[in-house]
Amino acid sequence: MGEFVTVSVDEDGVATIRLDRAPVNALNRQVWAELGEAAVRCGSDDDVRAVVIWGGPKVFAAGADIKEMAETSFTEMYAHGAGLQESLRELERLPQVVIAAITGYALGGGCEIALAADFRFAADDAKLGQPEILLGIIPGAGGTQRLARLVGIQKAKHLVYSGDSVTAGEAAEMGLVDTVTTADDVYEEAMAAARRYARGPYALRMAKRALDEGAELDLDAALRLESTLFAASFATEDARTGMRSFIEEGPGRARFSQR
Ligand code: HXC
């Protein structure tokens, strides 16, 4: 259990990765490292069936710790910068469905953490953006890449070049967030969605791999990956359960064992 990042798992198998560094969850090197460790822990725990990442009721994360960055030289950042990206790779590659529950600010590295999740649920008071350019630097944890892949390069250019942040409503319009709700409800809504995925079949992991890894491949290779994973889904107990349940009880009634 880290000093600034904790993991708790509820009885439904939903893990909450909680960022907790007052006042704004500024991401110093220790937070990045603990976030990577939290992701590895969730990925290797068979009892974790879905993940919510949450910065608390007021703020998701206002980005990298600017006071720490101000003291960081080129050679230090060259040595450590890739490690920051690696933490988000761990998060992104989790086999479970991951939902970011965003209140307040998700700026810079905070927005980049949210971009590594499968879904972003935002509070109506949320503000998202990549303000790095205003500091004389560029996004360094996926903000020029995952953002462009998600919302398109043109909208990403507007955000990254200007450093302007967008409201939750604007973010929803551009596809940057998936749902908008009140700040009081956003964590519970994310948990409710995560619980639904936690009850899903083992094949959810295969669907996630097919979509995420396939997006990096040319169409032929991606279709071959899909084919292999499709066939692999037949090896699961849940496939037997799902099809038998349909035949005997109709659609949507299967109770899966995640095996
Ligand atoms: C360190 C920060 C911080 C940050 C806020 N604080 N953001 N400290 N790093 N990123 C501190 C403030 O200095 C202040 O400390 C306290 O938190 C509260 O902030 P205020 O500015 O007083 O609050 P408010 O007026 O409500 O404004 C909140 C804010 C603003 C909009 C979030 O603070 C802001 O613009 N922060 C910077 C956001 C940013 O540029 N993020 C991108 C960072 S670069 P004191 O001690 O005065 O109370 C990045 C690169 C990622 O993320 C690269 C990854 C590899």
Short mmCIF file of C-alpha atoms and ligand atoms in Angstrom, two decimals:
data_model
loop_
_atom_site.label_atom_id
_atom_site.label_comp_id
_atom_site.label_asym_id
_atom_site.label_seq_id
_atom_site.Cartn_x
_atom_site.Cartn_y
_atom_site.Cartn_z
CA MET A 1 0.00 0.00 0.00
CA GLY A 2 1.57 3.27 -1.10
CA GLU A 3 1.73 6.57 0.76
CA PHE A 4 -0.18 8.43 -1.98
CA VAL A 5 -1.88 5.67 -3.96
CA THR A 6 -3.98 2.99 -2.30
CA VAL A 7 -5.89 -0.01 -3.61
CA SER A 8 -9.02 -1.43 -2.00
CA VAL A 9 -11.12 -4.28 -3.37
CA ASP A 10 -14.83 -4.59 -2.51
CA GLU A 11 -16.88 -7.78 -2.18
CA ASP A 12 -17.89 -7.59 -5.85
CA GLY A 13 -14.28 -7.70 -6.99
CA VAL A 14 -14.11 -4.03 -7.96
CA ALA A 15 -10.78 -2.46 -7.07
CA THR A 16 -10.51 1.25 -6.39
CA ILE A 17 -7.13 2.79 -7.12
CA ARG A 18 -7.26 5.98 -5.07
CA LEU A 19 -4.92 8.91 -5.69
CA ASP A 20 -4.46 10.73 -2.40
CA ARG A 21 -1.94 13.54 -2.28
CA ALA A 22 -3.54 16.73 -0.96
CA PRO A 23 -4.43 19.27 -2.08
CA VAL A 24 -4.60 18.51 -5.82
CA ASN A 25 -3.05 15.03 -6.23
CA ALA A 26 0.01 16.56 -7.90
CA LEU A 27 1.89 13.68 -9.48
CA ASN A 28 5.45 13.55 -8.21
CA ARG A 29 7.77 10.66 -9.02
CA GLN A 30 6.61 8.72 -6.00
CA VAL A 31 2.95 8.99 -7.05
CA TRP A 32 3.78 7.78 -10.57
CA ALA A 33 5.73 4.83 -9.16
CA GLU A 34 2.96 3.93 -6.71
CA LEU A 35 0.38 4.17 -9.48
CA GLY A 36 2.37 1.68 -11.55
CA GLU A 37 2.66 -0.64 -8.54
CA ALA A 38 -1.09 -0.36 -7.88
CA ALA A 39 -1.82 -1.31 -11.50
CA VAL A 40 0.52 -4.32 -11.35
CA ARG A 41 -1.15 -5.40 -8.13
CA CYS A 42 -4.63 -5.22 -9.67
CA GLY A 43 -3.46 -7.07 -12.77
CA SER A 44 -2.04 -9.97 -10.81
CA ASP A 45 -4.95 -10.34 -8.38
CA ASP A 46 -7.48 -12.91 -9.63
CA ASP A 47 -10.09 -11.49 -7.25
CA VAL A 48 -10.01 -8.10 -9.04
CA ARG A 49 -12.60 -8.15 -11.81
CA ALA A 50 -12.85 -4.45 -12.67
CA VAL A 51 -11.03 -1.29 -11.62
CA VAL A 52 -12.09 2.27 -10.81
CA ILE A 53 -9.46 4.98 -10.56
CA TRP A 54 -10.51 7.87 -8.39
CA GLY A 55 -8.89 11.02 -7.03
CA GLY A 56 -11.44 11.71 -4.31
CA PRO A 57 -14.51 13.97 -4.18
CA LYS A 58 -12.79 17.25 -5.14
CA VAL A 59 -10.06 16.71 -7.72
CA PHE A 60 -8.85 13.89 -9.95
CA ALA A 61 -5.29 15.18 -10.48
CA ALA A 62 -3.93 18.61 -11.45
CA GLY A 63 -1.01 17.07 -13.30
CA ALA A 64 2.64 16.43 -12.68
CA ASP A 65 4.15 18.12 -9.63
CA ILE A 66 5.35 21.40 -11.14
CA LYS A 67 7.53 22.18 -8.14
CA GLU A 68 9.39 18.90 -8.66
CA MET A 69 9.56 19.37 -12.44
CA ALA A 70 11.02 22.87 -11.99
CA GLU A 71 14.04 21.22 -10.34
CA THR A 72 14.35 18.43 -12.91
CA SER A 73 17.12 18.61 -15.52
CA PHE A 74 17.04 17.25 -19.05
CA THR A 75 19.25 14.30 -18.14
CA GLU A 76 17.10 13.41 -15.13
CA MET A 77 13.91 13.60 -17.18
CA TYR A 78 15.56 11.64 -20.00
CA ALA A 79 16.39 8.91 -17.48
CA HIS A 80 13.02 8.89 -15.69
CA GLY A 81 10.47 10.18 -18.20
CA ALA A 82 9.96 6.79 -19.83
CA GLY A 83 9.27 5.32 -16.37
CA LEU A 84 6.33 7.71 -15.96
CA GLN A 85 4.91 6.45 -19.23
CA GLU A 86 5.49 2.89 -18.10
CA SER A 87 3.16 3.32 -15.11
CA LEU A 88 0.36 4.27 -17.48
CA ARG A 89 1.23 1.38 -19.77
CA GLU A 90 0.72 -0.92 -16.76
CA LEU A 91 -2.66 0.71 -16.14
CA GLU A 92 -3.68 0.63 -19.79
CA ARG A 93 -2.68 -3.01 -20.23
CA LEU A 94 -4.71 -4.26 -17.28
CA PRO A 95 -6.85 -7.17 -18.44
CA GLN A 96 -9.82 -5.89 -16.42
CA VAL A 97 -12.12 -3.05 -17.49
CA VAL A 98 -10.85 0.23 -15.99
CA ILE A 99 -13.04 3.30 -15.39
CA ALA A 100 -11.70 6.73 -14.39
CA ALA A 101 -14.11 8.62 -12.11
CA ILE A 102 -13.21 12.29 -12.54
CA THR A 103 -14.09 15.17 -10.23
CA GLY A 104 -12.64 18.68 -10.50
CA TYR A 105 -9.41 18.95 -12.41
CA ALA A 106 -7.92 16.29 -14.68
CA LEU A 107 -5.08 18.29 -16.16
CA GLY A 108 -1.80 17.33 -17.79
CA GLY A 109 -0.69 14.02 -16.31
CA GLY A 110 -4.10 13.79 -14.60
CA CYS A 111 -5.86 13.83 -17.96
CA GLU A 112 -3.27 11.33 -19.23
CA ILE A 113 -4.09 8.89 -16.41
CA ALA A 114 -7.76 9.11 -17.34
CA LEU A 115 -6.86 8.51 -20.99
CA ALA A 116 -5.27 5.17 -20.05
CA ALA A 117 -8.65 3.90 -18.73
CA ASP A 118 -11.31 2.18 -20.85
CA PHE A 119 -13.98 4.71 -19.85
CA ARG A 120 -14.05 8.17 -18.33
CA PHE A 121 -16.98 9.14 -16.11
CA ALA A 122 -16.83 12.86 -15.31
CA ALA A 123 -18.53 15.03 -12.72
CA ASP A 124 -20.28 18.07 -14.16
CA ASP A 125 -17.72 20.29 -12.41
CA ALA A 126 -14.79 18.53 -14.09
CA LYS A 127 -12.22 20.35 -16.22
CA LEU A 128 -9.95 18.39 -18.51
CA GLY A 129 -6.98 19.54 -20.51
CA GLN A 130 -3.32 19.38 -21.40
CA PRO A 131 -1.90 22.70 -20.13
CA GLU A 132 1.76 21.64 -20.46
CA ILE A 133 2.41 24.11 -23.29
CA LEU A 134 1.73 26.96 -20.83
CA LEU A 135 4.72 25.70 -18.83
CA GLY A 136 6.94 25.55 -21.92
CA ILE A 137 6.83 21.75 -22.18
CA ILE A 138 4.70 19.16 -23.97
CA PRO A 139 2.57 16.30 -22.62
CA GLY A 140 4.80 13.35 -21.76
CA ALA A 141 2.56 10.52 -20.63
CA GLY A 142 0.46 9.89 -23.71
CA GLY A 143 -1.24 13.28 -24.09
CA THR A 144 -0.11 13.73 -27.68
CA GLN A 145 -0.88 10.11 -28.55
CA ARG A 146 -3.80 8.57 -26.64
CA LEU A 147 -5.68 11.88 -26.79
CA ALA A 148 -5.29 12.14 -30.57
CA ARG A 149 -6.29 8.50 -31.03
CA LEU A 150 -9.38 9.05 -28.91
CA VAL A 151 -10.74 12.40 -30.11
CA GLY A 152 -8.92 12.82 -33.43
CA ILE A 153 -5.74 14.72 -34.18
CA GLN A 154 -7.47 18.04 -34.89
CA LYS A 155 -9.19 18.32 -31.51
CA ALA A 156 -6.02 17.08 -29.83
CA LYS A 157 -4.06 19.83 -31.57
CA HIS A 158 -6.48 22.45 -30.26
CA LEU A 159 -6.09 21.18 -26.69
CA VAL A 160 -2.33 20.60 -26.75
CA TYR A 161 -1.35 23.76 -28.66
CA SER A 162 -3.58 26.10 -26.64
CA GLY A 163 -3.35 24.50 -23.20
CA ASP A 164 -7.04 25.38 -22.79
CA SER A 165 -9.12 23.09 -20.62
CA VAL A 166 -12.63 21.93 -21.49
CA THR A 167 -15.67 21.42 -19.28
CA ALA A 168 -17.13 17.95 -18.72
CA GLY A 169 -19.91 18.77 -21.20
CA GLU A 170 -17.46 19.86 -23.89
CA ALA A 171 -15.32 16.81 -23.18
CA ALA A 172 -18.37 14.57 -23.63
CA GLU A 173 -19.17 16.25 -26.94
CA MET A 174 -15.69 15.52 -28.29
CA GLY A 175 -15.69 11.94 -27.00
CA LEU A 176 -13.07 12.61 -24.33
CA VAL A 177 -15.45 11.52 -21.55
CA ASP A 178 -18.18 8.91 -21.78
CA THR A 179 -20.72 10.09 -19.22
CA VAL A 180 -21.32 13.22 -17.16
CA THR A 181 -23.00 13.16 -13.77
CA THR A 182 -23.01 15.17 -10.54
CA ALA A 183 -19.85 15.28 -8.44
CA ASP A 184 -21.69 13.50 -5.63
CA ASP A 185 -22.65 10.60 -7.87
CA VAL A 186 -19.69 10.11 -10.18
CA TYR A 187 -17.79 7.60 -8.05
CA GLU A 188 -20.91 5.51 -7.35
CA GLU A 189 -21.88 5.57 -11.04
CA ALA A 190 -18.41 4.40 -12.00
CA MET A 191 -18.59 1.67 -9.31
CA ALA A 192 -22.01 0.54 -10.55
CA ALA A 193 -20.72 0.25 -14.12
CA ALA A 194 -17.59 -1.52 -12.88
CA ARG A 195 -19.72 -4.01 -10.90
CA ARG A 196 -21.60 -4.87 -14.05
CA TYR A 197 -18.32 -5.62 -15.85
CA ALA A 198 -17.10 -7.53 -12.79
CA ARG A 199 -20.03 -9.93 -13.31
CA GLY A 200 -19.18 -10.31 -16.99
CA PRO A 201 -17.61 -13.38 -18.59
CA TYR A 202 -13.91 -14.10 -18.92
CA ALA A 203 -14.30 -13.14 -22.58
CA LEU A 204 -14.39 -9.45 -21.53
CA ARG A 205 -10.61 -9.69 -21.17
CA MET A 206 -10.36 -11.07 -24.68
CA ALA A 207 -12.64 -8.34 -26.05
CA LYS A 208 -10.43 -5.71 -24.41
CA ARG A 209 -7.28 -7.23 -25.91
CA ALA A 210 -8.83 -7.53 -29.35
CA LEU A 211 -9.90 -3.88 -29.32
CA ASP A 212 -6.78 -2.36 -27.74
CA GLU A 213 -4.10 -4.48 -29.38
CA GLY A 214 -6.01 -4.63 -32.65
CA ALA A 215 -6.08 -0.84 -32.82
CA GLU A 216 -2.26 -0.89 -33.05
CA LEU A 217 -2.18 -3.35 -35.97
CA ASP A 218 -2.99 -3.31 -39.66
CA LEU A 219 -6.41 -4.73 -40.48
CA ASP A 220 -5.22 -8.19 -41.60
CA ALA A 221 -3.14 -8.74 -38.48
CA ALA A 222 -5.92 -7.30 -36.29
CA LEU A 223 -8.50 -9.65 -37.80
CA ARG A 224 -6.17 -12.61 -37.25
CA LEU A 225 -5.81 -11.53 -33.61
CA GLU A 226 -9.59 -11.31 -33.32
CA SER A 227 -9.97 -14.77 -34.86
CA THR A 228 -7.53 -16.31 -32.42
CA LEU A 229 -9.13 -14.64 -29.41
CA PHE A 230 -12.61 -15.53 -30.68
CA ALA A 231 -11.59 -19.21 -30.87
CA ALA A 232 -9.92 -18.90 -27.45
CA SER A 233 -13.16 -17.64 -25.92
CA PHE A 234 -14.64 -21.09 -26.69
CA ALA A 235 -12.16 -22.60 -24.25
CA THR A 236 -13.74 -20.76 -21.32
CA GLU A 237 -16.28 -22.21 -18.92
CA ASP A 238 -18.22 -18.95 -19.30
CA ALA A 239 -18.81 -19.61 -23.02
CA ARG A 240 -20.50 -22.92 -22.13
CA THR A 241 -22.49 -21.20 -19.38
CA GLY A 242 -23.51 -18.30 -21.62
CA MET A 243 -24.74 -20.39 -24.53
CA ARG A 244 -26.47 -23.01 -22.35
CA SER A 245 -28.20 -20.27 -20.40
CA PHE A 246 -29.46 -18.63 -23.60
CA ILE A 247 -30.93 -21.92 -24.85
CA GLU A 248 -32.55 -22.79 -21.52
CA GLU A 249 -33.59 -19.39 -20.12
CA GLY A 250 -33.32 -16.84 -22.93
CA PRO A 251 -30.92 -13.90 -23.37
CA GLY A 252 -28.98 -12.07 -20.67
CA ARG A 253 -29.56 -14.45 -17.73
CA ALA A 254 -26.21 -16.23 -17.52
CA ARG A 255 -24.26 -16.14 -14.28
CA PHE A 256 -20.60 -16.25 -15.16
CA SER A 257 -17.76 -17.65 -13.10
CA GLN A 258 -15.02 -15.57 -14.81
CA ARG A 259 -13.28 -18.78 -15.82
C1 HXC B 1 2.31 21.25 -7.97
C2 HXC B 1 0.31 22.31 -7.74
C3 HXC B 1 -0.11 21.85 -9.01
C4 HXC B 1 0.79 21.04 -9.75
C5 HXC B 1 -1.70 23.02 -8.17
N1 HXC B 1 -0.71 23.02 -7.26
N2 HXC B 1 -1.36 22.32 -9.25
N3 HXC B 1 1.50 22.01 -7.24
N4 HXC B 1 1.99 20.77 -9.20
N5 HXC B 1 0.49 20.54 -10.96
C6 HXC B 1 -0.69 23.67 -5.94
C7 HXC B 1 -0.70 25.17 -6.02
O1 HXC B 1 0.60 25.66 -6.18
C8 HXC B 1 -1.28 25.53 -4.68
O2 HXC B 1 -0.27 25.36 -3.70
C9 HXC B 1 -2.33 24.44 -4.46
O3 HXC B 1 -1.90 23.33 -5.27
C10 HXC B 1 -3.72 24.84 -4.89
O4 HXC B 1 -3.67 25.36 -6.19
P1 HXC B 1 -4.28 26.77 -6.61
O5 HXC B 1 -3.68 27.17 -7.90
O6 HXC B 1 -4.15 27.75 -5.49
O7 HXC B 1 -5.83 26.40 -6.76
P2 HXC B 1 -6.87 26.88 -7.84
O8 HXC B 1 -6.83 28.38 -7.99
O9 HXC B 1 -8.15 26.23 -7.44
O10 HXC B 1 -6.38 26.28 -9.24
C11 HXC B 1 -6.28 24.90 -9.41
C12 HXC B 1 -5.57 24.60 -10.73
C13 HXC B 1 -4.24 25.34 -10.83
C14 HXC B 1 -6.44 25.03 -11.93
C15 HXC B 1 -5.42 23.08 -10.78
O11 HXC B 1 -3.52 25.11 -9.64
C16 HXC B 1 -3.38 24.91 -11.97
O12 HXC B 1 -3.52 25.40 -13.10
N6 HXC B 1 -2.43 23.99 -11.70
C17 HXC B 1 -1.46 23.55 -12.68
C18 HXC B 1 -2.06 22.59 -13.69
C19 HXC B 1 -1.04 22.15 -14.71
O13 HXC B 1 -0.37 22.96 -15.36
N7 HXC B 1 -0.90 20.84 -14.85
C20 HXC B 1 0.00 20.25 -15.85
C21 HXC B 1 1.31 19.98 -15.20
S1 HXC B 1 2.47 19.37 -16.39
P3 HXC B 1 -0.07 26.39 -2.49
O14 HXC B 1 1.14 25.86 -1.80
O15 HXC B 1 0.11 27.72 -3.11
O16 HXC B 1 -1.35 26.26 -1.72
C22 HXC B 1 2.12 17.72 -16.52
C23 HXC B 1 3.09 16.92 -17.36
C24 HXC B 1 2.83 15.46 -17.27
O17 HXC B 1 1.21 17.23 -15.98
C25 HXC B 1 4.02 14.72 -17.80
C26 HXC B 1 4.01 13.27 -17.42
C27 HXC B 1 5.23 12.50 -17.86
#
